[in-house]
Tab-separated table of C-alpha atoms and ligand atoms in Angstrom:
chain	number	residue	atom	x	y	z
A	273	MET	CA	-61.745	36.443	-15.751
A	274	GLN	CA	-64.602	35.110	-13.316
A	275	GLU	CA	-65.391	38.758	-12.204
A	276	PHE	CA	-66.214	40.383	-15.799
A	277	SER	CA	-68.169	37.143	-16.722
A	278	ARG	CA	-70.187	37.678	-13.323
A	279	ARG	CA	-70.583	41.194	-15.213
A	280	ARG	CA	-71.853	39.978	-18.317
A	281	GLN	CA	-73.892	37.530	-16.798
A	282	HIS	CA	-75.423	40.197	-14.526
A	283	LEU	CA	-76.304	42.445	-17.606
A	284	MET	CA	-77.765	39.689	-19.548
A	285	ASP	CA	-80.255	39.216	-16.217
A	286	SER	CA	-81.021	42.694	-16.224
A	287	MET	CA	-82.037	42.584	-20.176
A	288	GLN	CA	-84.187	39.601	-19.665
A	289	ALA	CA	-84.067	39.083	-23.544
A	290	GLY	CA	-82.462	40.852	-26.361
A	291	ILE	CA	-79.207	41.608	-28.079
A	292	ALA	CA	-76.525	44.218	-26.349
A	293	VAL	CA	-73.850	45.730	-28.726
A	294	ILE	CA	-70.946	47.409	-27.110
A	295	PRO	CA	-67.681	48.645	-28.776
A	296	THR	CA	-64.812	50.013	-27.301
A	297	ALA	CA	-63.176	52.942	-27.796
A	298	PRO	CA	-61.135	53.952	-31.183
A	299	GLU	CA	-57.625	54.718	-31.668
A	300	VAL	CA	-57.071	58.601	-31.925
A	301	THR	CA	-54.540	60.121	-34.298
A	302	ARG	CA	-52.163	62.754	-32.484
A	303	ASN	CA	-50.514	63.196	-35.748
A	304	ARG	CA	-49.588	61.496	-39.187
A	305	ASP	CA	-49.222	57.980	-38.098
A	306	SER	CA	-48.652	58.847	-34.114
A	307	HIS	CA	-51.739	57.901	-31.895
A	308	TYR	CA	-52.362	59.514	-28.341
A	309	PRO	CA	-52.029	56.503	-25.535
A	310	TYR	CA	-54.629	54.127	-26.178
A	311	ARG	CA	-57.521	54.017	-23.667
A	312	PHE	CA	-60.308	51.428	-24.067
A	313	ASP	CA	-64.214	52.624	-23.337
A	314	SER	CA	-65.176	52.088	-19.731
A	315	TYR	CA	-68.097	50.060	-20.400
A	316	PHE	CA	-66.808	47.892	-22.766
A	317	TYR	CA	-63.700	47.018	-20.658
A	318	TYR	CA	-66.219	46.561	-17.182
A	319	LEU	CA	-67.514	43.674	-19.052
A	320	THR	CA	-64.497	42.086	-20.854
A	321	GLY	CA	-61.210	43.066	-19.282
A	322	PHE	CA	-60.166	43.690	-22.590
A	323	LYS	CA	-57.615	46.219	-23.807
A	324	GLU	CA	-57.255	46.140	-27.522
A	325	PRO	CA	-58.556	48.429	-29.802
A	326	GLU	CA	-60.983	47.389	-32.424
A	327	ALA	CA	-63.167	45.209	-30.384
A	328	VAL	CA	-67.015	44.732	-29.871
A	329	LEU	CA	-68.839	42.827	-27.287
A	330	VAL	CA	-72.353	41.354	-28.216
A	331	LEU	CA	-74.518	39.866	-25.445
A	332	ILE	CA	-77.599	37.832	-26.225
A	333	ALA	CA	-79.969	37.207	-23.483
A	334	GLY	CA	-82.501	35.309	-22.972
A	335	ALA	CA	-83.039	31.207	-22.485
A	336	GLN	CA	-79.367	30.456	-23.727
A	337	PRO	CA	-77.317	33.621	-23.083
A	338	ARG	CA	-74.156	33.856	-24.771
A	339	SER	CA	-71.128	36.589	-24.963
A	340	ILE	CA	-69.292	37.104	-28.125
A	341	LEU	CA	-66.375	39.144	-29.114
A	342	PHE	CA	-65.137	40.555	-32.438
A	343	CYS	CA	-61.586	41.476	-32.078
A	344	ARG	CA	-58.547	42.017	-34.448
A	345	ASP	CA	-57.226	38.943	-36.082
A	346	LYS	CA	-53.779	37.379	-35.107
A	347	ASP	CA	-51.168	39.141	-37.409
A	348	ILE	CA	-47.598	38.113	-37.310
A	349	GLU	CA	-46.565	40.926	-39.710
A	350	SER	CA	-48.563	43.899	-37.631
A	351	GLU	CA	-47.218	42.128	-34.554
A	352	ILE	CA	-43.804	42.759	-35.654
A	353	TRP	CA	-44.428	46.675	-35.705
A	354	ASP	CA	-47.210	47.220	-33.125
A	355	GLY	CA	-47.352	44.160	-30.788
A	356	PHE	CA	-49.164	41.561	-29.307
A	357	ARG	CA	-52.326	40.911	-30.058
A	358	TYR	CA	-54.813	38.058	-28.714
A	359	GLY	CA	-56.925	37.011	-31.892
A	360	PRO	CA	-60.248	35.520	-31.910
A	361	GLU	CA	-59.215	32.067	-30.696
A	362	ALA	CA	-57.141	32.877	-27.765
A	363	ALA	CA	-59.345	35.704	-26.685
A	364	LYS	CA	-62.336	33.524	-26.722
A	365	LYS	CA	-60.062	31.329	-24.407
A	366	GLU	CA	-58.272	33.475	-21.996
A	367	PHE	CA	-61.200	35.756	-21.429
A	368	GLY	CA	-64.005	33.351	-21.149
A	369	PHE	CA	-66.361	34.220	-24.148
A	370	ASP	CA	-68.841	31.751	-25.632
A	371	GLU	CA	-67.832	32.941	-29.071
A	372	ALA	CA	-65.232	35.122	-30.592
A	373	PHE	CA	-64.720	36.500	-34.249
A	374	SER	CA	-62.628	38.731	-36.475
A	375	ILE	CA	-63.724	42.218	-36.254
A	376	THR	CA	-63.475	42.069	-40.200
A	377	GLN	CA	-66.719	39.796	-39.873
A	378	LEU	CA	-68.663	42.380	-38.142
A	379	ASP	CA	-71.047	43.585	-40.851
A	380	GLU	CA	-71.710	39.838	-42.178
A	381	GLU	CA	-72.339	38.629	-38.337
A	382	LEU	CA	-74.193	41.452	-36.900
A	383	PRO	CA	-77.614	41.684	-38.909
A	384	LYS	CA	-77.549	37.640	-38.228
A	385	LEU	CA	-77.389	38.125	-34.434
A	386	MET	CA	-79.936	40.878	-34.455
A	387	ALA	CA	-82.162	38.972	-36.560
A	388	ASN	CA	-85.624	38.072	-34.228
A	389	GLN	CA	-83.800	39.477	-31.087
A	390	PRO	CA	-87.172	41.524	-29.240
A	391	GLU	CA	-84.680	44.381	-27.812
A	392	LEU	CA	-81.562	46.085	-28.663
A	393	PHE	CA	-79.619	47.238	-26.045
A	394	PHE	CA	-76.874	50.051	-27.173
A	395	SER	CA	-75.237	53.612	-26.309
A	396	LEU	CA	-77.218	55.584	-28.968
A	397	GLY	CA	-75.986	59.057	-29.498
A	398	ALA	CA	-72.728	58.479	-28.222
A	399	ASP	CA	-70.769	58.112	-31.287
A	400	ALA	CA	-72.183	59.031	-34.485
A	401	GLY	CA	-70.255	56.258	-36.622
A	402	TRP	CA	-71.377	53.535	-34.437
A	403	ASP	CA	-75.043	55.092	-34.364
A	404	ALA	CA	-74.414	54.957	-38.272
A	405	LYS	CA	-73.507	51.298	-38.526
A	406	ILE	CA	-76.085	50.238	-36.411
A	407	SER	CA	-79.078	51.834	-38.389
A	408	GLY	CA	-77.170	49.903	-41.165
A	409	TRP	CA	-77.343	46.335	-39.394
A	410	LEU	CA	-81.079	47.214	-38.578
A	411	ASN	CA	-81.641	47.995	-42.111
A	412	ALA	CA	-80.287	44.750	-43.019
A	413	VAL	CA	-82.428	43.018	-41.031
A	414	LYS	CA	-85.611	44.903	-42.054
A	415	ALA	CA	-84.674	44.169	-45.509
A	416	GLN	CA	-85.613	40.337	-44.755
A	417	ALA	CA	-89.059	41.024	-43.420
A	418	ARG	CA	-90.655	39.168	-46.147
A	419	THR	CA	-88.805	35.971	-45.198
A	420	GLY	CA	-90.433	36.176	-41.630
A	421	VAL	CA	-87.175	37.600	-40.084
A	422	GLN	CA	-87.998	40.263	-37.655
A	423	ALA	CA	-85.684	43.339	-36.431
A	424	PRO	CA	-85.644	44.566	-32.842
A	425	GLY	CA	-88.851	46.654	-32.040
A	426	LYS	CA	-87.315	48.551	-29.228
A	427	LEU	CA	-84.057	50.090	-28.332
A	428	VAL	CA	-82.770	50.520	-25.006
A	429	ASP	CA	-79.766	52.497	-23.788
A	430	VAL	CA	-77.757	50.092	-22.620
A	431	ARG	CA	-75.733	52.623	-20.176
A	432	GLN	CA	-78.632	52.763	-17.844
A	433	ALA	CA	-78.111	49.106	-16.536
A	434	LEU	CA	-74.517	49.426	-16.551
A	435	ASP	CA	-74.458	53.042	-15.088
A	436	ALA	CA	-76.344	51.206	-11.774
A	437	MET	CA	-74.087	48.176	-12.044
A	438	ARG	CA	-70.714	50.510	-12.124
A	439	LEU	CA	-72.014	52.671	-9.189
A	440	LEU	CA	-71.524	49.329	-6.675
A	441	LYS	CA	-67.893	48.671	-6.478
A	442	SER	CA	-67.080	44.859	-5.878
A	443	PRO	CA	-64.622	43.606	-3.677
A	444	TYR	CA	-62.284	43.186	-6.535
A	445	GLU	CA	-62.794	46.637	-7.959
A	446	VAL	CA	-62.273	48.323	-4.200
A	447	ASP	CA	-59.033	46.608	-4.066
A	448	LEU	CA	-57.852	47.749	-7.196
A	449	MET	CA	-58.898	51.315	-6.142
A	450	ARG	CA	-57.132	51.038	-2.756
A	451	ARG	CA	-54.109	50.337	-4.958
A	452	SER	CA	-54.634	53.230	-7.314
A	453	ALA	CA	-55.346	55.692	-4.241
A	454	SER	CA	-52.196	54.220	-2.161
A	455	ILE	CA	-50.051	55.035	-5.536
A	456	ALA	CA	-51.581	58.609	-5.958
A	457	ALA	CA	-51.090	59.111	-1.958
A	458	SER	CA	-47.320	58.091	-2.401
A	459	ALA	CA	-46.753	60.349	-5.426
A	460	HIS	CA	-48.323	63.392	-3.173
A	461	ASN	CA	-46.113	62.800	-0.445
A	462	ARG	CA	-43.010	62.460	-3.022
A	463	ALA	CA	-44.141	65.779	-4.661
A	464	MET	CA	-44.430	67.572	-1.267
A	465	GLN	CA	-40.999	66.640	-0.106
A	466	ALA	CA	-39.802	67.660	-3.459
A	467	VAL	CA	-41.054	71.240	-3.538
A	468	GLN	CA	-38.882	74.114	-3.038
A	469	PRO	CA	-39.124	77.907	-3.718
A	470	GLY	CA	-37.536	78.275	-7.607
A	471	LYS	CA	-38.547	74.898	-8.927
A	472	TRP	CA	-41.120	75.042	-11.646
A	473	GLU	CA	-44.568	73.393	-11.576
A	474	TYR	CA	-43.797	71.004	-14.232
A	475	GLU	CA	-40.924	69.606	-12.319
A	476	ILE	CA	-43.541	68.758	-9.625
A	477	GLU	CA	-45.653	67.263	-12.202
A	478	ALA	CA	-42.860	65.351	-13.477
A	479	GLU	CA	-42.539	63.772	-9.568
A	480	PHE	CA	-46.046	62.754	-10.104
A	481	LEU	CA	-45.375	60.907	-13.320
A	482	HIS	CA	-42.349	59.208	-11.969
A	483	GLU	CA	-44.074	57.894	-9.078
A	484	PHE	CA	-47.158	56.592	-10.978
A	485	TYR	CA	-45.174	54.850	-13.494
A	486	ARG	CA	-42.560	53.448	-10.805
A	487	GLN	CA	-45.525	51.912	-9.040
A	488	GLY	CA	-46.991	50.326	-12.134
A	489	ALA	CA	-50.048	52.942	-12.624
A	490	GLN	CA	-50.315	52.942	-16.444
A	491	ALA	CA	-51.309	56.676	-17.011
A	492	PRO	CA	-52.541	59.876	-14.881
A	493	ALA	CA	-56.295	59.405	-14.496
A	494	TYR	CA	-56.629	62.949	-15.699
A	495	THR	CA	-54.169	65.926	-16.679
A	496	SER	CA	-52.390	66.696	-13.337
A	497	ILE	CA	-53.197	70.327	-12.056
A	498	VAL	CA	-50.030	71.637	-10.511
A	499	ALA	CA	-50.725	75.184	-9.506
A	500	GLY	CA	-48.690	77.743	-7.314
A	501	GLY	CA	-50.124	80.951	-5.920
A	502	ALA	CA	-52.931	82.752	-7.805
A	503	ASN	CA	-53.115	79.831	-10.341
A	504	ALA	CA	-54.578	77.752	-8.044
A	505	CYS	CA	-57.616	80.171	-8.258
A	506	THR	CA	-57.986	78.987	-11.695
A	507	LEU	CA	-60.120	75.580	-11.090
A	508	HIS	CA	-59.040	73.647	-14.158
A	509	TYR	CA	-55.434	75.389	-14.482
A	510	ASN	CA	-53.132	72.668	-16.190
A	511	ALA	CA	-50.343	75.197	-17.766
A	512	ASN	CA	-48.047	73.902	-14.982
A	513	ASN	CA	-45.421	75.972	-16.203
A	514	ALA	CA	-44.986	78.743	-13.656
A	515	GLU	CA	-42.219	79.126	-10.900
A	516	LEU	CA	-43.008	78.366	-7.571
A	517	LYS	CA	-42.523	81.042	-4.924
A	518	ALA	CA	-41.554	81.197	-1.171
A	519	GLY	CA	-44.602	82.514	0.368
A	520	ASP	CA	-47.280	80.794	-2.242
A	521	LEU	CA	-49.448	77.928	-1.454
A	522	LEU	CA	-49.182	74.988	-4.054
A	523	LEU	CA	-52.257	73.389	-5.134
A	524	ILE	CA	-52.010	69.570	-6.766
A	525	ASP	CA	-55.020	67.796	-8.107
A	526	ALA	CA	-53.374	64.546	-9.342
A	527	GLY	CA	-54.398	60.774	-9.684
A	528	CYS	CA	-53.501	57.854	-11.412
A	529	GLU	CA	-55.039	55.317	-13.206
A	530	LEU	CA	-54.387	51.208	-12.461
A	531	ASP	CA	-55.845	48.772	-14.513
A	532	GLY	CA	-58.447	51.126	-15.787
A	533	TYR	CA	-59.195	52.500	-12.112
A	534	ALA	CA	-58.816	56.351	-11.135
A	535	SER	CA	-57.579	57.831	-7.759
A	536	ASP	CA	-58.233	61.560	-7.379
A	537	ILE	CA	-56.406	63.452	-4.725
A	538	THR	CA	-55.956	67.079	-4.238
A	539	ARG	CA	-53.603	68.742	-1.527
A	540	SER	CA	-52.792	72.242	-0.732
A	541	PHE	CA	-49.430	73.081	1.109
A	542	PRO	CA	-46.787	75.852	1.352
A	543	VAL	CA	-43.854	76.065	-1.130
A	544	SER	CA	-41.592	77.258	1.745
A	545	GLY	CA	-43.073	74.571	4.068
A	546	ARG	CA	-44.663	76.883	6.677
A	547	PHE	CA	-48.105	78.370	6.188
A	548	SER	CA	-48.751	82.166	6.608
A	549	GLY	CA	-51.189	83.123	9.247
A	550	PRO	CA	-54.133	83.718	6.512
A	551	GLN	CA	-53.176	80.430	4.370
A	552	LYS	CA	-53.379	78.414	7.819
A	553	ASP	CA	-56.834	79.999	8.889
A	554	LEU	CA	-58.121	79.222	5.467
A	555	TYR	CA	-56.553	75.849	5.183
A	556	GLU	CA	-57.944	75.002	8.401
A	557	LEU	CA	-61.324	75.837	7.612
A	558	VAL	CA	-61.515	73.619	4.300
A	559	LEU	CA	-60.083	70.896	6.231
A	560	ALA	CA	-62.947	71.246	8.793
A	561	ALA	CA	-65.584	71.494	6.208
A	562	GLN	CA	-64.015	68.450	4.517
A	563	ALA	CA	-64.150	66.432	8.071
A	564	ALA	CA	-67.566	67.281	8.214
A	565	ALA	CA	-68.423	66.349	4.755
A	566	ILE	CA	-66.698	63.028	5.218
A	567	ALA	CA	-68.510	62.541	8.546
A	568	SER	CA	-71.645	62.532	6.638
A	569	VAL	CA	-70.628	59.722	4.068
A	570	SER	CA	-72.875	56.867	4.829
A	571	PRO	CA	-75.782	54.641	3.874
A	572	GLN	CA	-78.182	56.864	6.279
A	573	HIS	CA	-77.638	59.788	3.908
A	574	HIS	CA	-77.944	61.091	0.513
A	575	TRP	CA	-75.899	61.975	-2.473
A	576	ASN	CA	-76.011	65.843	-1.348
A	577	ALA	CA	-75.412	65.536	2.784
A	578	PRO	CA	-71.574	66.117	2.365
A	579	HIS	CA	-71.848	69.153	0.205
A	580	GLU	CA	-74.406	70.594	2.576
A	581	ALA	CA	-71.980	69.558	5.631
A	582	ALA	CA	-69.174	71.051	4.081
A	583	LEU	CA	-71.217	74.416	3.104
A	584	ASP	CA	-72.326	75.070	6.395
A	585	VAL	CA	-68.678	74.848	7.595
A	586	LEU	CA	-67.270	76.951	4.934
A	587	VAL	CA	-69.934	79.629	5.005
A	588	ASP	CA	-69.849	80.455	8.785
A	589	GLY	CA	-65.793	80.690	7.951
A	590	PHE	CA	-66.325	83.032	5.403
A	591	ILE	CA	-68.958	85.201	7.610
A	592	HIS	CA	-66.024	84.717	10.465
A	593	TYR	CA	-63.373	86.087	8.308
A	594	GLY	CA	-64.859	88.550	6.586
A	595	LEU	CA	-65.468	87.156	3.145
A	596	CYS	CA	-69.086	87.198	3.292
A	597	GLN	CA	-71.668	89.048	5.099
A	598	GLY	CA	-74.872	88.245	7.046
A	599	SER	CA	-76.091	85.336	8.725
A	600	ARG	CA	-75.421	81.655	7.352
A	601	GLU	CA	-78.952	81.414	6.082
A	602	ALA	CA	-78.744	84.480	4.138
A	603	VAL	CA	-75.404	83.723	2.517
A	604	LEU	CA	-76.786	80.269	1.817
A	605	GLU	CA	-79.843	81.813	0.216
A	606	SER	CA	-78.145	84.583	-1.906
A	607	GLY	CA	-75.490	82.030	-2.758
A	608	SER	CA	-72.617	84.813	-1.964
A	609	TYR	CA	-70.477	82.242	-0.860
A	610	ARG	CA	-70.035	81.072	-4.788
A	611	GLN	CA	-67.415	84.131	-5.119
A	612	PHE	CA	-65.098	81.732	-3.071
A	613	TYR	CA	-66.717	78.167	-3.326
A	614	MET	CA	-68.286	77.463	-6.877
A	615	HIS	CA	-67.907	73.908	-7.444
A	616	ARG	CA	-69.739	70.966	-5.862
A	617	THR	CA	-67.986	68.820	-3.024
A	618	GLY	CA	-67.445	65.743	-5.021
A	619	HIS	CA	-68.369	63.347	-7.786
A	620	TRP	CA	-68.594	59.458	-8.313
A	621	LEU	CA	-65.384	57.723	-8.680
A	622	GLY	CA	-64.304	54.516	-10.732
A	623	LEU	CA	-63.214	53.612	-14.215
A	624	ASP	CA	-63.749	57.340	-14.971
A	625	VAL	CA	-62.402	59.870	-12.864
A	626	HIS	CA	-65.885	61.610	-13.038
A	627	ASP	CA	-67.535	58.192	-12.805
A	628	ALA	CA	-70.857	56.789	-14.478
A	629	GLY	CA	-74.184	57.072	-12.218
A	630	GLU	CA	-76.830	58.965	-11.456
A	631	TYR	CA	-76.792	61.537	-8.629
A	632	LYS	CA	-80.822	61.795	-8.563
A	633	THR	CA	-83.729	59.301	-8.861
A	634	PRO	CA	-85.800	59.532	-11.773
A	635	ALA	CA	-88.391	61.341	-9.302
A	636	GLY	CA	-85.778	63.911	-8.647
A	637	ASP	CA	-84.423	63.289	-4.968
A	638	TRP	CA	-80.946	62.804	-4.426
A	639	VAL	CA	-79.858	59.315	-4.184
A	640	MET	CA	-79.011	57.518	-1.348
A	641	LEU	CA	-75.575	56.436	-0.663
A	642	GLN	CA	-74.995	52.835	-0.599
A	643	PRO	CA	-72.279	50.600	0.441
A	644	GLY	CA	-69.844	50.005	-2.290
A	645	ASN	CA	-70.413	53.567	-3.545
A	646	MET	CA	-66.886	55.333	-4.100
A	647	LEU	CA	-66.950	59.127	-4.317
A	648	THR	CA	-64.687	61.916	-4.013
A	649	VAL	CA	-64.915	64.686	-1.086
A	650	GLU	CA	-63.166	68.057	-2.231
A	651	PRO	CA	-64.168	71.020	-0.777
A	652	GLY	CA	-62.311	74.067	-1.436
A	653	CYS	CA	-61.591	78.040	-1.116
A	654	TYR	CA	-60.427	80.295	-3.789
A	655	VAL	CA	-60.125	84.012	-3.265
A	656	ARG	CA	-59.470	86.069	-6.233
A	657	PRO	CA	-58.611	89.896	-5.663
A	658	ALA	CA	-61.509	92.222	-5.230
A	659	GLU	CA	-62.077	95.428	-3.433
A	660	SER	CA	-64.486	93.862	-0.985
A	661	VAL	CA	-62.297	91.152	0.212
A	662	PRO	CA	-59.518	91.525	2.797
A	663	GLU	CA	-56.394	91.811	1.345
A	664	HIS	CA	-54.316	89.196	3.292
A	665	PHE	CA	-56.559	86.471	1.910
A	666	TRP	CA	-56.167	87.058	-2.066
A	667	ASN	CA	-54.663	84.741	-4.375
A	668	ILE	CA	-55.154	82.206	-1.943
A	669	GLY	CA	-56.548	78.828	-3.434
A	670	ILE	CA	-57.500	75.730	-1.383
A	671	ARG	CA	-58.709	72.483	-2.300
A	672	ILE	CA	-58.436	69.310	-0.045
A	673	GLU	CA	-59.665	66.088	-1.921
A	674	ASP	CA	-59.845	62.545	-0.580
A	675	ASP	CA	-61.436	59.390	-2.194
A	676	VAL	CA	-63.972	57.742	0.090
A	677	LEU	CA	-66.074	54.296	0.078
A	678	VAL	CA	-69.329	54.055	1.189
A	679	THR	CA	-69.523	50.956	4.016
A	680	ALA	CA	-72.149	49.434	5.692
A	681	THR	CA	-71.871	51.260	8.932
A	682	GLY	CA	-70.272	54.679	7.286
A	683	HIS	CA	-67.182	55.266	5.325
A	684	GLU	CA	-63.598	54.460	4.847
A	685	VAL	CA	-61.115	57.153	3.534
A	686	ILE	CA	-59.016	55.380	1.040
A	687	THR	CA	-56.323	57.899	0.606
A	688	SER	CA	-55.471	58.792	3.930
A	689	ALA	CA	-51.886	57.978	3.446
A	690	ALA	CA	-51.615	61.508	1.583
A	691	ILE	CA	-50.437	63.632	4.432
A	692	LYS	CA	-52.604	66.592	5.246
A	693	THR	CA	-53.038	68.453	8.564
A	694	VAL	CA	-51.161	71.470	8.860
A	695	ALA	CA	-48.737	69.830	11.512
A	696	GLU	CA	-48.296	66.752	9.232
A	697	ILE	CA	-47.237	68.896	6.174
A	698	GLU	CA	-44.848	71.284	8.224
A	699	ALA	CA	-43.249	68.232	9.891
A	700	PHE	CA	-42.833	66.743	6.850
A	701	MET	CA	-41.325	69.445	4.639
A	702	ARG	CA	-38.729	70.203	7.414
A	703	GLN	CA	-37.508	66.810	7.020
A	704	GLN	CA	-36.555	67.489	3.479
B	97	MN	MN1	-62.146	65.372	-7.926
């Protein structure tokens, strides 16, 4: 509770004066009266810790800062069918808001709260429905102009301040992310032991879901990619419905969400437990690229340093193995490496798997890494069949991804429990 109240205070300090309106996400219908599993809005949750749908946070900054929650009413009849809800009174007490109202009072209260506030902080353009509500309330305030009431004169995107805050993880967040990472790492190890030729990709996906839920994660952080053989060369493959074949590699990109926080791990390993020569060559190459990238994660470096470090290693390897021709400089310059490595080496990680936060400064430079940043480091190599490509590499897709915390002195890999080296993988899979 203190953590969330500290975040609200921090945002109100940065606003200085004005009102912020931050709604949570709506429930989404799957069909008829069934919904998709509910997921709160990350910005709203970041400031409240409140997981119910139909809720709005209002913050009033200034000399007397106030935090106000609008949420669903207590309703015994609904609770019999759909489960517990706090109701405004209990929510105010449990979550430490200054005031709480029924969500049904939103239209009545918002124009009053907006009146005479100099600035309105809101995620304009994020949702057409909320944009319309906001302009309705603004018009209601403006309609009182002749009584001397003023509407906010300036609209500010509240996400700017929140994105900057979310980039720097607090000790509380780092602890949660370590636990999320630890669950995902043990799920990868569990899957590695379950894999055998003749099993199906979805059976391996089931091992992940089993381990996630068994250890208390509430959901996968994103749809798991379980891609055997050539399927690994489709970057966002998630049909997960093919048979696993001896001689193929299996690429799995899967992570869980624990109390809102994502983990994101990719491992690639042989279905039969032994790498072939060409598979091992490319695997060791990607692993070396990842090591170089991780080594460059530190507050001394900017965001793009790990990508550049990984690219240097990958490009040298592509030339060595006859995938690319020419010098390192020429291959980097022409971009011919993109035939085999077409994505970037990572992204911010947090409440969202591709987390909030800028990658460049307003001046257009890469941002410097800072202690408390959490990012993924995930180089890869994907070889689709082509005449110009040595045939023994065809259909090999490899990605190795870990979650890395920037520390004062460098970095810490929080997913290192997931088995990764060739020797470890082969030894581990022999034990099954
Ligand atoms: Mn990722």
